[in-house]
Amino acid sequence: MDLSSKDMTGLRDITAAEIALILDTAVPMKGIIQRQIKKVPTLRGRTVVTVFYEASTRTRTSFELAAKYLSADTVGITAATSSVSKGESLKDTGRNIAAMGADAVILRHPMAGAAELLARTLGASVVNAGDGAHEHPSQALLDLFTAREKKGRLDGLKVAIIGDILHSRVARSDIWGYTKMGAEVRLAGPATLIPPGIEKMGARVCSSLEEALAGADVVNVLRIQTERQQQGLFPSMREYSRMYCINRDRLKLAAPDALLMHPGPMNRGIEISPDVADGLQAVINEQVTNGVAVRMALLYLLIGGSVK
Ligand code: CP
């Protein structure tokens, strides 16, 4: 089985079978990154270009490492150091990168739909590394991979996603991914940070944090996007922390063996307390490791094998 598209722009339009294929492919990829020599020739002669119009630590580095571990050549472009700073458009930037022979373009952009737009313009594969508040599919895939690896299944899992759902592309991709794989998704956060109509995606909006956490198998804590605080969507960081910070007492409401996840970067003491972030239930560092394996799987499935 192959992926049906040359691109990975979001989880909304892919099937459960395709998600399972990516997760299954990531299993041997994880084996490669656990070896002393982390290099296989699978993508030799291929070129992967990362184009990041927003800051990133995890996503950009792990895509670049994923490409390198598969022997692809990699180049990284940021908005500040490219001709984007002179006003060049996204389409023109993409066309120029493709003209230089890129097989895959990994794009992070503040505008929802940017990856779709580029994917329609280019023959190369385009991977969405986060577009506005829309989707972040590779993050959701690594979340699913981590949950499946630890729990042995996704079907029937109770997944609580806590915090700033409104601005979270991770939440949207997680909802699509988990629900397609048969998990129950519960959402909780301040009412101003829950977008109206989000339950149409298949998630349940809970009226309290306690309701979302009750017996949950996975607790995924979202970053409070401090840069959006001036919009006054909640009274203060202190108030948010008092009401929604996942701490030891609140985590006890979840299943005893619940996994604690966070996509990073964390605001310790605001949405997650340091003791649980570094505690036994946290799988946050494993998420980061699994992110490399999942991104290797994505690159392999999109640009490995025959030339598209
Ligand atoms: N989770 C995530 O997207 O992290 P970065 O912004 O560091 O890539």
Short mmCIF file of C-alpha atoms and ligand atoms in Angstrom, two decimals:
data_model
loop_
_atom_site.label_atom_id
_atom_site.label_comp_id
_atom_site.label_asym_id
_atom_site.label_seq_id
_atom_site.Cartn_x
_atom_site.Cartn_y
_atom_site.Cartn_z
CA MET A 1 0.00 0.00 0.00
CA ASP A 2 1.15 3.58 -0.76
CA LEU A 3 -0.03 6.95 0.47
CA SER A 4 -2.64 8.33 -1.91
CA SER A 5 -1.09 11.81 -2.16
CA LYS A 6 2.39 13.10 -2.97
CA ASP A 7 1.94 15.51 -0.02
CA MET A 8 1.21 15.45 3.70
CA THR A 9 -0.76 18.61 4.38
CA GLY A 10 -3.03 17.36 7.16
CA LEU A 11 -4.76 14.38 8.73
CA ARG A 12 -8.27 15.52 7.80
CA ASP A 13 -8.08 14.03 4.32
CA ILE A 14 -6.16 10.81 4.93
CA THR A 15 -7.62 7.46 5.85
CA ALA A 16 -7.16 5.34 8.96
CA ALA A 17 -5.33 2.80 6.77
CA GLU A 18 -2.86 5.48 5.65
CA ILE A 19 -2.28 6.57 9.26
CA ALA A 20 -1.67 2.92 10.22
CA LEU A 21 0.77 2.59 7.30
CA ILE A 22 2.79 5.60 8.52
CA LEU A 23 2.83 4.35 12.12
CA ASP A 24 3.81 0.82 11.02
CA THR A 25 6.59 2.23 8.83
CA ALA A 26 7.88 4.30 11.76
CA VAL A 27 8.51 1.14 13.83
CA PRO A 28 11.59 -0.04 11.85
CA MET A 29 12.64 3.62 11.47
CA LYS A 30 12.84 3.86 15.25
CA GLY A 31 15.08 0.79 15.17
CA ILE A 32 17.47 2.68 12.87
CA ILE A 33 17.80 5.67 15.20
CA GLN A 34 18.51 3.36 18.13
CA ARG A 35 21.56 1.91 16.31
CA GLN A 36 25.06 3.19 16.92
CA ILE A 37 25.39 4.02 13.20
CA LYS A 38 22.15 5.84 12.39
CA LYS A 39 22.36 5.79 8.62
CA VAL A 40 20.71 3.82 5.83
CA PRO A 41 20.97 4.56 2.09
CA THR A 42 17.20 4.60 1.46
CA LEU A 43 16.93 8.22 0.26
CA ARG A 44 20.42 8.62 -1.24
CA GLY A 45 20.27 11.13 -4.08
CA ARG A 46 17.08 12.76 -2.75
CA THR A 47 16.95 16.33 -1.47
CA VAL A 48 14.81 17.64 1.37
CA VAL A 49 14.46 21.39 1.95
CA THR A 50 13.01 22.78 5.19
CA VAL A 51 11.36 26.19 4.82
CA PHE A 52 10.41 27.69 8.17
CA TYR A 53 8.62 31.03 8.37
CA GLU A 54 8.14 30.50 12.13
CA ALA A 55 10.45 29.41 14.93
CA SER A 56 10.92 25.71 15.65
CA THR A 57 13.24 23.51 17.67
CA ARG A 58 11.73 20.03 17.46
CA THR A 59 9.98 19.87 14.09
CA ARG A 60 12.69 21.39 11.97
CA THR A 61 15.57 19.56 13.61
CA SER A 62 13.79 16.22 13.54
CA PHE A 63 12.85 16.52 9.86
CA GLU A 64 16.47 17.38 9.06
CA LEU A 65 17.78 14.48 11.13
CA ALA A 66 15.16 12.15 9.64
CA ALA A 67 16.32 13.07 6.14
CA LYS A 68 20.00 12.69 7.08
CA TYR A 69 19.48 9.29 8.74
CA LEU A 70 17.93 8.15 5.44
CA SER A 71 20.92 9.63 3.51
CA ALA A 72 18.97 12.43 1.79
CA ASP A 73 20.69 15.78 1.29
CA THR A 74 19.15 18.58 3.35
CA VAL A 75 19.04 22.35 3.18
CA GLY A 76 17.30 24.66 5.65
CA ILE A 77 15.78 28.05 4.86
CA THR A 78 14.34 30.51 7.35
CA ALA A 79 12.30 33.58 6.51
CA ALA A 80 14.78 35.92 8.18
CA THR A 81 17.80 34.73 6.16
CA SER A 82 16.12 34.16 2.78
CA SER A 83 14.67 36.42 0.10
CA VAL A 84 11.35 36.15 1.93
CA SER A 85 12.75 39.08 3.97
CA LYS A 86 12.86 41.03 0.65
CA GLY A 87 9.20 40.31 0.01
CA GLU A 88 9.38 37.18 -2.16
CA SER A 89 6.08 35.28 -2.09
CA LEU A 90 5.60 31.76 -0.77
CA LYS A 91 4.79 30.44 -4.26
CA ASP A 92 7.89 32.01 -5.81
CA THR A 93 10.06 30.77 -2.95
CA GLY A 94 8.67 27.26 -3.46
CA ARG A 95 9.11 27.37 -7.24
CA ASN A 96 12.74 28.40 -6.85
CA ILE A 97 13.43 25.61 -4.37
CA ALA A 98 11.78 23.09 -6.69
CA ALA A 99 13.79 24.45 -9.64
CA MET A 100 16.95 23.58 -7.71
CA GLY A 101 15.84 19.95 -7.57
CA ALA A 102 14.17 19.52 -4.18
CA ASP A 103 12.19 16.28 -3.86
CA ALA A 104 10.43 17.36 -0.67
CA VAL A 105 9.69 20.74 0.86
CA ILE A 106 8.90 20.83 4.58
CA LEU A 107 6.97 24.02 5.24
CA ARG A 108 6.04 25.85 8.45
CA HIS A 109 4.04 29.00 7.84
CA PRO A 110 1.79 31.28 9.95
CA MET A 111 -1.03 31.13 7.37
CA ALA A 112 -3.59 28.30 7.50
CA GLY A 113 -3.62 26.58 4.10
CA ALA A 114 -0.06 27.60 3.15
CA ALA A 115 1.09 23.99 2.70
CA GLU A 116 -1.97 23.16 0.55
CA LEU A 117 -1.24 26.17 -1.62
CA LEU A 118 2.38 25.16 -2.12
CA ALA A 119 1.44 21.52 -2.73
CA ARG A 120 -0.84 22.56 -5.59
CA THR A 121 1.96 24.68 -7.08
CA LEU A 122 4.84 22.21 -6.92
CA GLY A 123 5.54 18.77 -8.35
CA ALA A 124 7.72 18.06 -5.31
CA SER A 125 6.20 16.58 -2.16
CA VAL A 126 5.12 19.18 0.38
CA VAL A 127 4.89 18.36 4.08
CA ASN A 128 3.02 20.68 6.40
CA ALA A 129 5.18 21.35 9.46
CA GLY A 130 2.47 23.58 10.95
CA ASP A 131 0.23 26.13 9.18
CA GLY A 132 -1.29 28.78 11.41
CA ALA A 133 -3.87 27.28 13.76
CA HIS A 134 -4.87 24.74 11.11
CA GLU A 135 -2.86 21.47 11.21
CA HIS A 136 0.46 19.99 12.35
CA PRO A 137 0.15 16.45 11.01
CA SER A 138 3.61 15.13 11.84
CA GLN A 139 3.15 16.17 15.50
CA ALA A 140 -0.16 14.31 15.67
CA LEU A 141 1.39 11.25 14.00
CA LEU A 142 4.16 11.15 16.60
CA ASP A 143 1.57 11.56 19.34
CA LEU A 144 -0.39 8.61 17.93
CA PHE A 145 2.78 6.57 17.50
CA THR A 146 3.77 7.19 21.13
CA ALA A 147 0.29 6.33 22.45
CA ARG A 148 0.12 3.15 20.33
CA GLU A 149 3.64 2.09 21.27
CA LYS A 150 2.90 2.49 25.00
CA LYS A 151 -0.69 1.25 25.08
CA GLY A 152 -0.55 -1.31 22.29
CA ARG A 153 -3.60 0.15 20.55
CA LEU A 154 -5.38 3.38 19.70
CA ASP A 155 -8.90 2.03 19.29
CA GLY A 156 -10.93 2.73 22.43
CA LEU A 157 -8.33 4.92 24.15
CA LYS A 158 -9.67 7.91 26.07
CA VAL A 159 -7.60 10.95 25.11
CA ALA A 160 -7.92 14.27 26.97
CA ILE A 161 -6.56 17.36 25.21
CA ILE A 162 -6.26 20.25 27.63
CA GLY A 163 -5.76 23.97 27.15
CA ASP A 164 -5.64 26.39 24.25
CA ILE A 165 -7.59 24.45 21.63
CA LEU A 166 -8.47 27.64 19.74
CA HIS A 167 -4.94 28.41 18.55
CA SER A 168 -3.68 24.84 18.43
CA ARG A 169 -2.86 23.17 15.13
CA VAL A 170 -1.68 20.21 17.20
CA ALA A 171 -5.16 19.82 18.70
CA ARG A 172 -6.81 19.81 15.28
CA SER A 173 -4.48 17.22 13.81
CA ASP A 174 -4.70 15.13 16.99
CA ILE A 175 -8.50 15.17 16.85
CA TRP A 176 -8.53 14.00 13.23
CA GLY A 177 -5.89 11.36 13.88
CA TYR A 178 -7.17 9.89 17.14
CA THR A 179 -10.82 9.81 16.10
CA LYS A 180 -10.01 8.14 12.76
CA MET A 181 -8.12 5.47 14.72
CA GLY A 182 -11.09 4.82 17.01
CA ALA A 183 -10.04 6.76 20.11
CA GLU A 184 -12.39 8.96 22.15
CA VAL A 185 -11.18 12.57 22.28
CA ARG A 186 -12.22 14.93 25.08
CA LEU A 187 -11.40 18.63 25.13
CA ALA A 188 -11.20 20.99 28.10
CA GLY A 189 -10.01 24.54 28.60
CA PRO A 190 -11.31 28.05 29.18
CA ALA A 191 -14.49 28.60 27.14
CA THR A 192 -12.76 31.42 25.26
CA LEU A 193 -10.11 28.95 24.06
CA ILE A 194 -12.54 26.32 22.76
CA PRO A 195 -13.56 27.14 19.18
CA PRO A 196 -17.32 26.96 18.55
CA GLY A 197 -18.32 23.90 16.52
CA ILE A 198 -15.14 21.92 17.23
CA GLU A 199 -17.28 18.94 18.33
CA LYS A 200 -18.19 18.51 14.63
CA MET A 201 -14.68 17.09 14.22
CA GLY A 202 -15.72 14.19 16.45
CA ALA A 203 -14.33 15.35 19.81
CA ARG A 204 -16.37 15.88 22.98
CA VAL A 205 -16.16 19.31 24.61
CA CYS A 206 -16.19 18.77 28.39
CA SER A 207 -17.71 21.27 30.78
CA SER A 208 -14.89 20.82 33.29
CA LEU A 209 -11.28 19.78 33.45
CA GLU A 210 -12.27 16.98 35.82
CA GLU A 211 -14.74 15.54 33.29
CA ALA A 212 -12.06 15.46 30.58
CA LEU A 213 -9.46 13.85 32.83
CA ALA A 214 -11.69 11.19 34.42
CA GLY A 215 -10.13 7.81 33.58
CA ALA A 216 -8.22 9.20 30.59
CA ASP A 217 -5.52 6.96 29.08
CA VAL A 218 -3.66 9.87 27.50
CA VAL A 219 -3.48 13.45 28.79
CA ASN A 220 -2.14 15.81 26.14
CA VAL A 221 -1.38 19.24 27.59
CA LEU A 222 -1.20 22.06 25.07
CA ARG A 223 1.10 25.04 25.24
CA ILE A 224 -0.50 28.28 26.32
CA GLN A 225 0.46 30.60 23.51
CA THR A 226 1.74 33.47 25.62
CA GLU A 227 2.24 35.58 22.48
CA ARG A 228 -1.58 35.73 22.14
CA GLN A 229 -2.23 36.87 25.70
CA GLN A 230 -2.83 40.49 24.70
CA GLN A 231 -6.18 39.34 23.23
CA GLY A 232 -7.41 38.92 26.82
CA LEU A 233 -8.83 35.43 26.31
CA PHE A 234 -8.33 34.63 29.99
CA PRO A 235 -7.70 36.92 32.95
CA SER A 236 -4.04 36.14 33.68
CA MET A 237 -1.43 33.41 33.53
CA ARG A 238 -1.79 32.95 37.27
CA GLU A 239 -5.55 32.43 36.88
CA TYR A 240 -5.01 29.99 34.00
CA SER A 241 -2.51 28.04 36.04
CA ARG A 242 -4.86 27.90 39.03
CA MET A 243 -7.73 26.58 36.91
CA TYR A 244 -6.01 24.35 34.31
CA CYS A 245 -2.40 23.57 35.19
CA ILE A 246 -1.92 19.79 35.06
CA ASN A 247 -0.32 18.95 38.37
CA ARG A 248 0.02 15.79 40.43
CA ASP A 249 -3.47 16.01 41.99
CA ARG A 250 -5.19 16.59 38.66
CA LEU A 251 -3.23 13.86 36.91
CA LYS A 252 -4.52 11.43 39.56
CA LEU A 253 -8.01 11.85 38.02
CA ALA A 254 -6.78 10.11 34.86
CA ALA A 255 -6.18 6.35 34.65
CA PRO A 256 -3.37 5.25 37.00
CA ASP A 257 -1.21 4.35 34.01
CA ALA A 258 -2.16 7.40 31.94
CA LEU A 259 0.46 8.86 29.62
CA LEU A 260 1.26 12.54 30.01
CA MET A 261 2.12 14.25 26.73
CA HIS A 262 3.05 17.76 25.68
CA PRO A 263 4.05 18.81 22.15
CA GLY A 264 6.54 21.40 23.45
CA PRO A 265 7.74 23.97 24.05
CA MET A 266 6.44 23.75 27.63
CA ASN A 267 5.56 26.65 29.89
CA ARG A 268 6.46 24.94 33.16
CA GLY A 269 4.28 26.10 36.02
CA ILE A 270 1.60 27.49 33.68
CA GLU A 271 -0.05 24.61 31.77
CA ILE A 272 2.03 21.81 33.33
CA SER A 273 3.73 21.57 36.69
CA PRO A 274 7.45 20.66 36.67
CA ASP A 275 6.98 17.61 38.90
CA VAL A 276 4.60 15.89 36.47
CA ALA A 277 6.49 17.13 33.39
CA ASP A 278 9.54 15.27 34.73
CA GLY A 279 7.53 12.50 36.41
CA LEU A 280 7.13 8.81 35.65
CA GLN A 281 3.98 9.23 33.56
CA ALA A 282 5.50 11.82 31.23
CA VAL A 283 6.48 10.55 27.78
CA ILE A 284 7.46 13.99 26.50
CA ASN A 285 11.06 13.12 25.63
CA GLU A 286 9.92 9.89 23.97
CA GLN A 287 7.54 11.94 21.84
CA VAL A 288 10.55 13.87 20.57
CA THR A 289 12.50 10.69 19.75
CA ASN A 290 9.45 9.19 18.07
CA GLY A 291 9.10 12.40 16.06
CA VAL A 292 12.30 11.54 14.22
CA ALA A 293 11.07 8.00 13.46
CA VAL A 294 7.66 9.20 12.25
CA ARG A 295 9.24 11.86 10.04
CA MET A 296 11.61 9.25 8.59
CA ALA A 297 8.53 7.16 7.78
CA LEU A 298 6.82 10.14 6.15
CA LEU A 299 9.83 11.00 4.00
CA TYR A 300 10.29 7.37 3.01
CA LEU A 301 6.64 6.95 2.03
CA LEU A 302 6.50 10.29 0.17
CA ILE A 303 9.81 10.34 -1.72
CA GLY A 304 11.30 6.89 -1.32
CA GLY A 305 10.98 4.24 -3.99
CA SER A 306 10.03 5.32 -7.47
CA VAL A 307 10.36 8.90 -8.69
CA LYS A 308 6.96 10.60 -8.54
N1 CP B 1 5.96 20.68 18.77
C1 CP B 1 6.53 21.56 17.94
O1 CP B 1 6.02 21.83 16.84
O2 CP B 1 7.68 22.12 18.40
P1 CP B 1 8.58 23.17 17.61
O3 CP B 1 7.77 24.44 17.48
O4 CP B 1 9.81 23.35 18.43
O5 CP B 1 8.86 22.60 16.25
#
